[in-house]
């Protein structure tokens, strides 16, 4: 059996893998939905766009559900505290996500342009709102979340919903929107042709520059304008989880410390900067497949940067830094992590396998004539 410290690190990595898997697979769904009213100028344009994600979106949701389940089971303190602090934000996210299956199902029930336009805007909201909120949430994690525990480890959130909408968190939200729109635009390059592909190609050129600029700005802000968190007491990596047994201080630029201590972590921010620029260059050359891989690399680099910067913190507390949650004191028991590890060894490859298989089966471009004639995989 693996020791407790190793299992905690493994589950930190696995949750990161699941979040990246969700961002790469469901990210282009969200991006296409958010671009529906911008790239799609006619009803047929929008039907083509919807049919590029129609065969995949529900399967891609598995990554989201699995990531949520993994956080619940592996880091229950994080799950409980997040739902206390981000409850309204999470409810808004869920309500926006509900618009997708409803919109996909009901949009084409009637041919009335006003009916279809209504659902097009609902699908837009289902793409843009989660994209923004996910980024805002990560921004607030880097700032620290206002919560405290009592002696019985009951959590109390001491902030407000509107306090989450601070300048840095909004910048993080814009980065999230930018990278997911970039991912959606490269997906449209890969899966469509004609005027839709050209519009998506132009957007990829723009977003491939805007996204790294915003990412660099956030990095400079973290390095020189915001406090990070540092554990100053002895770190016990194999004790029972209890977030009350440590001392933490806030220091300016502390989120950069890991890059000095572990230089190999720099690969993440470098990827987050270089990959979107490559997407722009590849889009110019019409290499849509490689552009899509580049946008996936962008998502991985940006998410990994947030994780590497915060390690070992998972949810710092701005109200009482010593009560911050880390991978060493917010996890489930040794036995629980052990059982889950072997379950994950079986089921994560299965999820990955059928995801790749579905992409292979549904390969090829969706054309306007296919939608008009109902050929191929077109159903919406």
XYZ file of C-alpha atoms in Angstrom:
380
model
C 0.000 0.000 0.000
C 1.273 3.475 -0.871
C 2.111 5.771 2.033
C -0.224 8.631 2.989
C 2.004 11.441 1.688
C 2.379 9.815 -1.727
C -1.355 9.194 -2.024
C -2.115 12.824 -1.229
C 0.236 13.975 -3.981
C -1.198 11.419 -6.409
C -4.736 12.638 -5.770
C -3.672 16.256 -6.147
C -2.263 15.273 -9.535
C -5.313 13.200 -10.486
C -7.724 16.030 -9.687
C -5.549 18.280 -11.834
C -5.643 15.760 -14.683
C -9.441 15.548 -14.433
C -9.796 19.337 -14.461
C -7.529 19.581 -17.498
C -9.468 16.750 -19.160
C -12.701 18.633 -18.509
C -11.245 21.883 -19.850
C -9.962 20.251 -23.037
C -13.056 18.189 -23.813
C -15.947 20.269 -22.500
C -13.988 23.483 -23.061
C -14.550 23.492 -26.808
C -18.269 22.847 -26.168
C -18.420 25.935 -23.967
C -16.360 27.897 -26.478
C -18.579 26.994 -29.435
C -21.692 27.848 -27.422
C -20.238 31.239 -26.484
C -19.335 31.865 -30.138
C -22.705 30.763 -31.489
C -24.137 34.261 -31.955
C -20.787 35.763 -33.067
C -19.537 33.271 -35.642
C -22.959 31.995 -36.731
C -24.700 34.640 -38.832
C -27.511 32.492 -40.219
C -29.659 29.677 -38.900
C -27.750 27.143 -41.004
C -24.423 28.491 -39.709
C -25.574 27.958 -36.161
C -26.948 24.503 -36.895
C -23.578 23.525 -38.324
C -21.819 24.805 -35.186
C -24.215 23.000 -32.857
C -23.800 19.757 -34.793
C -20.023 19.882 -34.363
C -20.480 19.535 -30.595
C -23.791 17.653 -30.543
C -22.272 14.147 -30.510
C -19.755 15.019 -27.787
C -21.039 17.504 -25.217
C -22.889 15.053 -22.954
C -19.997 12.593 -22.914
C -17.582 15.425 -22.191
C -19.613 16.280 -19.091
C -18.335 13.033 -17.561
C -14.985 14.729 -16.958
C -16.721 17.522 -15.034
C -18.767 15.092 -12.949
C -15.739 12.882 -12.301
C -13.611 15.864 -11.233
C -16.350 17.005 -8.837
C -16.716 13.505 -7.449
C -12.945 13.178 -7.015
C -12.777 16.452 -5.070
C -15.711 15.338 -2.898
C -14.116 11.993 -2.091
C -10.410 12.892 -1.975
C -10.586 16.404 -0.481
C -13.914 16.710 1.364
C -12.843 19.879 3.222
C -12.433 21.614 -0.146
C -15.826 20.438 -1.357
C -17.610 21.605 1.801
C -15.820 24.946 2.008
C -16.245 25.724 -1.706
C -19.992 25.166 -1.528
C -20.143 27.486 1.492
C -18.179 30.290 -0.151
C -19.065 29.877 -3.812
C -22.639 28.654 -3.410
C -24.345 31.385 -5.458
C -21.610 31.287 -8.094
C -21.939 27.513 -8.385
C -25.728 27.778 -8.671
C -25.333 30.346 -11.477
C -22.918 27.972 -13.200
C -25.350 25.067 -12.932
C -28.257 27.143 -14.200
C -26.177 28.237 -17.190
C -25.099 24.642 -17.873
C -28.766 23.571 -17.796
C -29.352 25.821 -20.809
C -27.229 23.575 -22.988
C -29.204 20.313 -23.001
C -32.489 22.243 -23.041
C -31.284 24.463 -25.874
C -29.934 21.569 -27.926
C -33.205 19.679 -27.574
C -35.720 22.496 -28.055
C -34.011 24.860 -30.507
C -35.100 23.018 -33.631
C -38.560 22.029 -32.393
C -39.982 25.128 -34.116
C -38.874 26.972 -37.236
C -39.873 30.398 -35.909
C -36.723 32.586 -36.097
C -37.569 34.273 -32.770
C -37.828 30.887 -31.050
C -34.481 29.755 -32.409
C -32.835 33.086 -31.618
C -34.028 32.789 -28.005
C -32.363 29.392 -27.644
C -29.240 30.608 -29.430
C -28.817 33.233 -26.714
C -29.551 30.612 -24.067
C -26.752 28.453 -25.509
C -24.516 31.522 -25.562
C -25.200 32.029 -21.842
C -24.559 28.307 -21.263
C -21.085 28.780 -22.729
C -19.953 32.213 -21.571
C -21.238 32.204 -17.969
C -19.478 28.992 -16.803
C -16.312 30.040 -18.648
C -16.238 33.333 -16.767
C -17.183 31.910 -13.365
C -14.570 29.144 -13.497
C -11.863 31.762 -14.012
C -13.250 34.064 -11.322
C -13.225 31.133 -8.892
C -9.559 30.356 -9.605
C -8.724 34.043 -9.230
C -10.304 34.092 -5.781
C -8.426 30.944 -4.791
C -5.166 32.729 -5.548
C -6.304 35.750 -3.528
C -7.535 33.663 -0.623
C -11.114 32.882 0.339
C -12.649 34.441 3.488
C -13.534 31.471 5.688
C -12.768 30.181 9.180
C -13.210 26.922 11.086
C -14.378 26.546 14.662
C -12.944 23.976 17.086
C -15.336 21.347 15.673
C -14.107 22.077 12.124
C -17.411 23.654 11.134
C -16.700 26.131 8.351
C -18.102 29.662 8.227
C -17.827 31.829 5.120
C -17.195 35.440 6.121
C -17.341 37.109 2.703
C -20.070 38.048 0.234
C -20.963 37.075 -3.312
C -20.113 40.471 -4.796
C -16.726 40.484 -3.070
C -15.797 37.647 -5.404
C -16.073 40.080 -8.311
C -12.812 41.867 -7.551
C -10.411 43.177 -10.231
C -7.916 40.305 -10.141
C -10.652 37.651 -10.160
C -12.317 39.371 -13.122
C -8.978 39.318 -14.951
C -8.705 35.596 -14.216
C -12.249 35.207 -15.540
C -11.305 36.985 -18.766
C -8.316 34.655 -19.166
C -10.660 31.687 -18.762
C -13.080 33.108 -21.322
C -10.235 33.870 -23.723
C -8.684 30.405 -23.569
C -12.029 28.605 -23.931
C -13.115 30.808 -26.840
C -9.727 30.072 -28.400
C -10.354 26.360 -27.904
C -13.834 26.642 -29.397
C -12.553 28.546 -32.410
C -9.851 25.945 -33.128
C -12.510 23.217 -32.837
C -14.612 25.018 -35.454
C -11.560 25.246 -37.683
C -11.142 21.508 -37.342
C -14.785 20.528 -37.814
C -16.224 22.994 -40.367
C -15.365 24.517 -43.716
C -16.256 27.578 -45.723
C -17.227 30.854 -44.102
C -17.582 29.423 -40.576
C -14.051 28.059 -40.690
C -12.691 31.382 -41.924
C -14.439 33.344 -39.172
C -13.162 30.889 -36.580
C -9.686 31.138 -38.064
C -9.706 34.925 -37.691
C -10.851 34.636 -34.073
C -8.039 32.178 -33.367
C -5.527 34.727 -34.652
C -6.898 37.401 -32.312
C -7.432 35.210 -29.245
C -4.021 33.590 -29.699
C -2.525 37.002 -28.932
C -5.044 38.368 -26.412
C -5.013 35.276 -24.152
C -1.246 35.181 -23.438
C -1.192 38.969 -22.932
C -3.880 38.654 -20.233
C -2.056 35.636 -18.772
C 1.233 37.548 -18.539
C -0.555 40.512 -16.949
C -2.035 38.218 -14.287
C 1.391 36.684 -13.646
C 2.991 40.095 -13.146
C 0.137 41.081 -10.837
C 0.698 37.941 -8.752
C 4.439 38.451 -8.626
C 4.527 42.128 -7.714
C 1.091 43.236 -6.582
C -0.557 40.489 -4.548
C 0.206 38.435 -1.462
C 0.663 34.703 -1.602
C 0.681 32.264 1.308
C 3.553 30.413 2.978
C 3.507 27.712 5.665
C 5.930 28.794 8.408
C 5.431 25.940 10.862
C 6.650 22.366 10.514
C 4.841 20.507 7.741
C 3.528 17.071 8.674
C 2.615 15.275 5.473
C 1.297 11.994 6.865
C -0.889 13.035 9.815
C -4.680 12.895 9.991
C -6.292 15.841 8.231
C -6.819 18.853 10.464
C -6.323 22.379 9.040
C -5.941 23.952 12.507
C -2.454 22.626 13.285
C -0.192 24.941 11.297
C 0.971 28.530 10.956
C 0.620 30.395 7.667
C 1.618 33.945 6.722
C 0.802 36.081 3.695
C 3.828 37.403 1.807
C 4.117 39.534 -1.303
C 4.958 37.470 -4.366
C 4.881 34.196 -2.418
C 3.064 32.398 -5.249
C 6.306 32.626 -7.236
C 8.339 30.713 -4.620
C 7.720 27.267 -6.093
C 9.276 28.273 -9.419
C 12.525 29.158 -7.667
C 12.464 25.944 -5.635
C 11.308 23.685 -8.486
C 12.474 25.276 -11.780
C 10.904 22.465 -13.833
C 7.488 23.936 -12.936
C 8.262 26.838 -15.268
C 7.191 24.579 -18.123
C 3.560 25.363 -17.225
C 3.607 29.179 -17.603
C 5.876 28.894 -20.633
C 3.344 26.540 -22.233
C 0.514 28.913 -21.309
C 2.311 31.757 -23.140
C 3.852 29.968 -26.114
C 1.013 27.587 -27.029
C -1.619 30.259 -27.898
C 0.924 32.126 -30.020
C 1.558 28.878 -31.894
C -2.200 28.522 -32.348
C -2.241 31.860 -34.170
C 0.679 30.845 -36.394
C -0.815 27.439 -37.137
C -4.179 29.029 -37.912
C -2.523 31.330 -40.436
C -1.106 28.268 -42.159
C -4.433 26.429 -42.049
C -3.111 23.632 -39.812
C -6.360 23.211 -37.898
C -5.498 19.883 -36.247
C -2.246 21.192 -34.796
C -3.980 24.442 -33.839
C -6.492 22.450 -31.795
C -3.655 20.589 -30.062
C -2.027 23.959 -29.387
C -5.177 25.332 -27.785
C -5.402 22.180 -25.634
C -1.821 22.893 -24.577
C -2.847 26.445 -23.704
C -5.539 25.169 -21.346
C -3.163 22.665 -19.748
C -0.428 25.274 -19.270
C -2.702 27.866 -17.660
C -4.413 25.391 -15.317
C -1.102 23.813 -14.323
C 0.337 27.266 -13.626
C -2.415 27.927 -11.085
C -1.860 24.523 -9.453
C 1.932 24.762 -9.365
C 1.845 28.325 -8.009
C -0.414 27.375 -5.088
C 1.134 24.024 -4.154
C 0.652 22.708 -1.496
C -2.308 25.050 -0.900
C -5.723 24.124 -2.253
C -7.863 26.891 -0.726
C -6.055 29.577 1.298
C -8.037 31.469 3.924
C -7.769 35.247 3.769
C -9.694 35.592 7.063
C -7.349 33.318 9.028
C -4.323 32.150 6.975
C -3.515 29.417 9.500
C -6.804 27.718 8.633
C -5.929 27.484 4.934
C -6.552 24.119 3.324
C -3.591 22.238 1.844
C -3.136 18.792 0.366
C -1.611 17.707 3.704
C -4.594 18.605 5.907
C -7.720 18.598 3.710
C -7.737 15.054 2.338
C -9.715 11.942 3.152
C -8.227 9.119 5.185
C -5.354 6.946 4.051
C -7.714 4.016 3.469
C -10.158 6.078 1.414
C -7.424 7.486 -0.816
C -5.980 3.969 -1.269
C -9.290 2.440 -2.368
C -10.046 5.359 -4.668
C -6.586 5.123 -6.212
C -7.153 1.562 -7.407
C -10.651 2.428 -8.617
C -9.191 5.345 -10.592
C -6.575 3.057 -12.144
C -9.442 1.115 -13.705
C -11.999 3.762 -14.614
C -9.953 6.803 -15.665
C -8.385 4.885 -18.604
C -11.890 3.683 -19.552
C -13.217 7.259 -19.604
C -10.193 8.387 -21.596
C -10.549 5.443 -23.965
C -14.189 5.947 -24.866
C -13.636 9.714 -25.161
C -10.910 9.155 -27.742
C -13.006 6.491 -29.478
C -15.991 8.864 -29.773
C -13.789 11.549 -31.327
C -12.464 9.017 -33.818
C -15.917 7.753 -34.781
C -17.265 11.308 -35.195
C -14.225 12.591 -37.105
C -14.646 14.684 -40.223
C -16.055 18.096 -41.059
C -19.699 19.161 -40.792
C -20.845 21.039 -43.885
C -23.881 23.240 -44.392
C -25.271 20.840 -46.966
C -24.956 17.967 -44.489
C -27.149 19.868 -42.061
C -29.682 20.747 -44.746
C -29.907 17.145 -45.912
C -29.601 15.503 -42.485
C -26.586 13.474 -43.608
C -23.838 11.994 -41.465
C -23.945 12.730 -37.738
C -26.150 15.847 -38.023
C -29.147 15.668 -35.674
C -29.870 19.290 -34.605
